[in-house]
Amino acid sequence: MNRQRLLKSTLITIGIISLIALFTIFNLPSSNPSLTKPDNSSLSNSNMGKIVHIVMFEFNEGVSAEVVDDTCSRLLALKDQCIHPTTNKPYVTAGMGGKENSPEDLSGGLTHIFVLEFESLEDEMYYLKKDPAHLAFVKTLDGLLKKAQVVDFTPGVFQP
């Protein structure tokens, strides 16, 4: 049973990463369903070094909808609140999120998904280890989450 749960969780993660990679790498416009060939011009060196950071939550039972909404809003607000120590400007280059709604039933219980983008691994490491706004946010998660999962990738990089 645990092996099935692990396999299901792994498949969910791979599926989510694959979808995000497709939209990030190829910049597929959602308003053009007739698009049959991706625009590979976005596979330039401009994507190299960028980090896509995916955060997935399952909230504990009993956490109110208001607290869930507030937590999600505060996580998304980090895009503007996290300030680079050298430039004194926001350094999270993209941020979005929402409630999981895949019809595939492979979420493994994860209910809220967030995607942040950084220009470099160094920026992401600052965010994770030193950024006061992010570290303060993380402290507020205590007792709210049943499960959290985080994965990262560099667009277009498939080998170590």
mmCIF file of C-alpha atoms in Angstrom:
data_model
loop_
_atom_site.group_PDB
_atom_site.id
_atom_site.type_symbol
_atom_site.label_atom_id
_atom_site.label_comp_id
_atom_site.label_asym_id
_atom_site.label_seq_id
_atom_site.Cartn_x
_atom_site.Cartn_y
_atom_site.Cartn_z
ATOM 1 C CA MET A 1 0.000 0.000 0.000
ATOM 2 C CA ASN A 2 2.797 2.430 0.907
ATOM 3 C CA ARG A 3 4.572 1.537 -2.324
ATOM 4 C CA GLN A 4 1.438 2.417 -4.295
ATOM 5 C CA ARG A 5 1.160 5.760 -2.465
ATOM 6 C CA LEU A 6 4.821 6.503 -3.194
ATOM 7 C CA LEU A 7 4.369 5.600 -6.865
ATOM 8 C CA LYS A 8 1.224 7.723 -7.080
ATOM 9 C CA SER A 9 2.977 10.671 -5.398
ATOM 10 C CA THR A 10 5.936 10.318 -7.755
ATOM 11 C CA LEU A 11 3.658 10.234 -10.797
ATOM 12 C CA ILE A 12 1.835 13.327 -9.552
ATOM 13 C CA THR A 13 5.076 15.229 -9.139
ATOM 14 C CA ILE A 14 6.322 14.176 -12.570
ATOM 15 C CA GLY A 15 3.009 15.181 -14.141
ATOM 16 C CA ILE A 16 2.980 18.602 -12.502
ATOM 17 C CA ILE A 17 6.594 19.276 -13.413
ATOM 18 C CA SER A 18 5.975 18.152 -16.992
ATOM 19 C CA LEU A 19 3.014 20.470 -17.427
ATOM 20 C CA ILE A 20 4.789 23.437 -15.909
ATOM 21 C CA ALA A 21 7.887 22.710 -17.989
ATOM 22 C CA LEU A 22 5.841 22.683 -21.173
ATOM 23 C CA PHE A 23 4.242 26.032 -20.429
ATOM 24 C CA THR A 24 7.465 27.586 -19.134
ATOM 25 C CA ILE A 25 9.841 26.364 -21.816
ATOM 26 C CA PHE A 26 7.624 26.755 -24.850
ATOM 27 C CA ASN A 27 5.583 29.733 -23.628
ATOM 28 C CA LEU A 28 2.404 28.168 -24.982
ATOM 29 C CA PRO A 29 -0.356 30.783 -25.116
ATOM 30 C CA SER A 30 -3.476 29.387 -23.465
ATOM 31 C CA SER A 31 -5.691 31.500 -25.720
ATOM 32 C CA ASN A 32 -4.545 29.714 -28.896
ATOM 33 C CA PRO A 33 -5.863 26.125 -28.882
ATOM 34 C CA SER A 34 -4.978 25.698 -32.566
ATOM 35 C CA LEU A 35 -1.261 25.936 -31.806
ATOM 36 C CA THR A 36 0.298 22.659 -32.927
ATOM 37 C CA LYS A 37 4.000 23.470 -32.970
ATOM 38 C CA PRO A 38 5.760 25.020 -29.961
ATOM 39 C CA ASP A 39 7.879 28.117 -30.406
ATOM 40 C CA ASN A 40 11.358 26.784 -29.714
ATOM 41 C CA SER A 41 12.847 30.274 -29.822
ATOM 42 C CA SER A 42 12.344 30.421 -26.053
ATOM 43 C CA LEU A 43 14.903 27.623 -25.657
ATOM 44 C CA SER A 44 17.688 30.158 -25.873
ATOM 45 C CA ASN A 45 20.353 30.712 -23.286
ATOM 46 C CA SER A 46 18.031 33.243 -21.639
ATOM 47 C CA ASN A 47 16.319 30.351 -19.818
ATOM 48 C CA MET A 48 19.571 28.764 -18.734
ATOM 49 C CA GLY A 49 20.248 29.383 -15.085
ATOM 50 C CA LYS A 50 16.667 30.254 -14.250
ATOM 51 C CA ILE A 51 15.106 28.221 -11.472
ATOM 52 C CA VAL A 52 11.432 27.275 -11.392
ATOM 53 C CA HIS A 53 10.423 26.568 -7.781
ATOM 54 C CA ILE A 54 7.196 24.595 -7.263
ATOM 55 C CA VAL A 55 5.598 24.443 -3.816
ATOM 56 C CA MET A 56 2.642 22.146 -3.094
ATOM 57 C CA PHE A 57 0.570 22.089 0.105
ATOM 58 C CA GLU A 58 -2.068 19.943 1.721
ATOM 59 C CA PHE A 59 -3.605 21.824 4.630
ATOM 60 C CA ASN A 60 -4.556 20.074 7.867
ATOM 61 C CA GLU A 61 -8.195 19.191 8.376
ATOM 62 C CA GLY A 62 -9.917 21.885 10.369
ATOM 63 C CA VAL A 63 -7.891 24.774 8.957
ATOM 64 C CA SER A 64 -10.510 27.348 8.009
ATOM 65 C CA ALA A 65 -11.009 28.572 4.453
ATOM 66 C CA GLU A 66 -10.073 32.056 5.638
ATOM 67 C CA VAL A 67 -6.723 30.856 6.984
ATOM 68 C CA VAL A 68 -6.060 28.892 3.778
ATOM 69 C CA ASP A 69 -6.861 31.961 1.647
ATOM 70 C CA ASP A 70 -4.706 34.205 3.832
ATOM 71 C CA THR A 71 -1.780 31.768 3.721
ATOM 72 C CA CYS A 72 -1.994 31.467 -0.066
ATOM 73 C CA SER A 73 -2.219 35.241 -0.504
ATOM 74 C CA ARG A 74 0.775 35.789 1.755
ATOM 75 C CA LEU A 75 2.847 33.228 -0.148
ATOM 76 C CA LEU A 76 2.054 34.926 -3.465
ATOM 77 C CA ALA A 77 2.817 38.339 -1.942
ATOM 78 C CA LEU A 78 6.402 37.176 -1.350
ATOM 79 C CA LYS A 79 7.055 37.903 -5.034
ATOM 80 C CA ASP A 80 6.966 41.612 -4.201
ATOM 81 C CA GLN A 81 8.086 41.450 -0.559
ATOM 82 C CA CYS A 82 11.338 39.550 -1.070
ATOM 83 C CA ILE A 83 13.995 42.185 -1.710
ATOM 84 C CA HIS A 84 17.445 41.400 -3.093
ATOM 85 C CA PRO A 85 20.147 42.499 -0.625
ATOM 86 C CA THR A 86 22.321 44.046 -3.347
ATOM 87 C CA THR A 87 19.822 45.646 -5.734
ATOM 88 C CA ASN A 88 17.193 46.464 -3.095
ATOM 89 C CA LYS A 89 14.563 45.340 -5.620
ATOM 90 C CA PRO A 90 12.220 42.336 -5.737
ATOM 91 C CA TYR A 91 14.045 39.326 -7.184
ATOM 92 C CA VAL A 92 11.331 36.683 -7.488
ATOM 93 C CA THR A 93 10.737 37.109 -11.223
ATOM 94 C CA ALA A 94 7.397 35.289 -11.462
ATOM 95 C CA GLY A 95 4.818 33.944 -9.066
ATOM 96 C CA MET A 96 1.468 32.240 -9.439
ATOM 97 C CA GLY A 97 -0.625 29.668 -7.680
ATOM 98 C CA GLY A 98 -4.022 28.154 -7.186
ATOM 99 C CA LYS A 99 -6.086 25.236 -5.991
ATOM 100 C CA GLU A 100 -5.208 21.893 -7.541
ATOM 101 C CA ASN A 101 -7.905 20.934 -10.049
ATOM 102 C CA SER A 102 -6.513 18.159 -12.227
ATOM 103 C CA PRO A 103 -9.107 15.650 -13.458
ATOM 104 C CA GLU A 104 -6.461 12.901 -13.298
ATOM 105 C CA ASP A 105 -6.893 12.278 -9.554
ATOM 106 C CA LEU A 106 -3.137 12.014 -9.050
ATOM 107 C CA SER A 107 -2.604 14.873 -6.606
ATOM 108 C CA GLY A 108 -1.782 12.617 -3.681
ATOM 109 C CA GLY A 109 -3.752 14.924 -1.417
ATOM 110 C CA LEU A 110 -1.850 18.075 -2.397
ATOM 111 C CA THR A 111 -4.438 20.820 -2.744
ATOM 112 C CA HIS A 112 -2.645 24.126 -3.381
ATOM 113 C CA ILE A 113 0.143 24.637 -5.921
ATOM 114 C CA PHE A 114 2.497 27.613 -6.281
ATOM 115 C CA VAL A 115 5.146 28.352 -8.892
ATOM 116 C CA LEU A 116 7.901 30.910 -8.325
ATOM 117 C CA GLU A 117 10.758 31.727 -10.650
ATOM 118 C CA PHE A 118 14.255 32.975 -9.886
ATOM 119 C CA GLU A 119 16.929 34.277 -12.264
ATOM 120 C CA SER A 120 19.604 32.120 -10.642
ATOM 121 C CA LEU A 121 20.292 29.406 -8.113
ATOM 122 C CA GLU A 122 21.997 32.046 -5.975
ATOM 123 C CA ASP A 123 18.770 34.064 -5.819
ATOM 124 C CA GLU A 124 16.796 30.974 -4.868
ATOM 125 C CA MET A 125 19.309 30.039 -2.167
ATOM 126 C CA TYR A 126 19.063 33.535 -0.693
ATOM 127 C CA TYR A 127 15.262 33.173 -0.715
ATOM 128 C CA LEU A 128 15.390 29.785 1.015
ATOM 129 C CA LYS A 129 18.110 30.451 3.589
ATOM 130 C CA LYS A 130 18.289 34.184 4.306
ATOM 131 C CA ASP A 131 15.377 36.245 2.999
ATOM 132 C CA PRO A 132 13.631 37.640 6.108
ATOM 133 C CA ALA A 133 10.212 37.859 4.418
ATOM 134 C CA HIS A 134 10.332 34.227 3.286
ATOM 135 C CA LEU A 135 11.698 32.940 6.592
ATOM 136 C CA ALA A 136 8.962 34.796 8.502
ATOM 137 C CA PHE A 137 6.318 33.305 6.192
ATOM 138 C CA VAL A 138 7.650 29.774 6.733
ATOM 139 C CA LYS A 139 7.303 30.191 10.511
ATOM 140 C CA THR A 140 3.578 30.935 10.077
ATOM 141 C CA LEU A 141 3.008 27.512 8.478
ATOM 142 C CA ASP A 142 3.559 25.660 11.750
ATOM 143 C CA GLY A 143 0.476 23.551 12.467
ATOM 144 C CA LEU A 144 -1.282 24.427 9.195
ATOM 145 C CA LEU A 145 0.079 21.780 6.838
ATOM 146 C CA LYS A 146 -0.495 18.061 6.657
ATOM 147 C CA LYS A 147 1.957 17.791 3.782
ATOM 148 C CA ALA A 148 4.285 20.027 1.808
ATOM 149 C CA GLN A 149 6.292 19.099 -1.239
ATOM 150 C CA VAL A 150 8.793 21.245 -3.116
ATOM 151 C CA VAL A 151 10.476 20.588 -6.453
ATOM 152 C CA ASP A 152 12.686 22.787 -8.626
ATOM 153 C CA PHE A 153 13.958 22.644 -12.173
ATOM 154 C CA THR A 154 15.929 24.677 -14.671
ATOM 155 C CA PRO A 155 13.945 25.059 -17.918
ATOM 156 C CA GLY A 156 15.445 23.025 -20.738
ATOM 157 C CA VAL A 157 17.968 21.163 -18.569
ATOM 158 C CA PHE A 158 17.394 17.405 -18.564
ATOM 159 C CA GLN A 159 20.862 16.097 -17.704
ATOM 160 C CA PRO A 160 22.972 16.625 -14.576
#
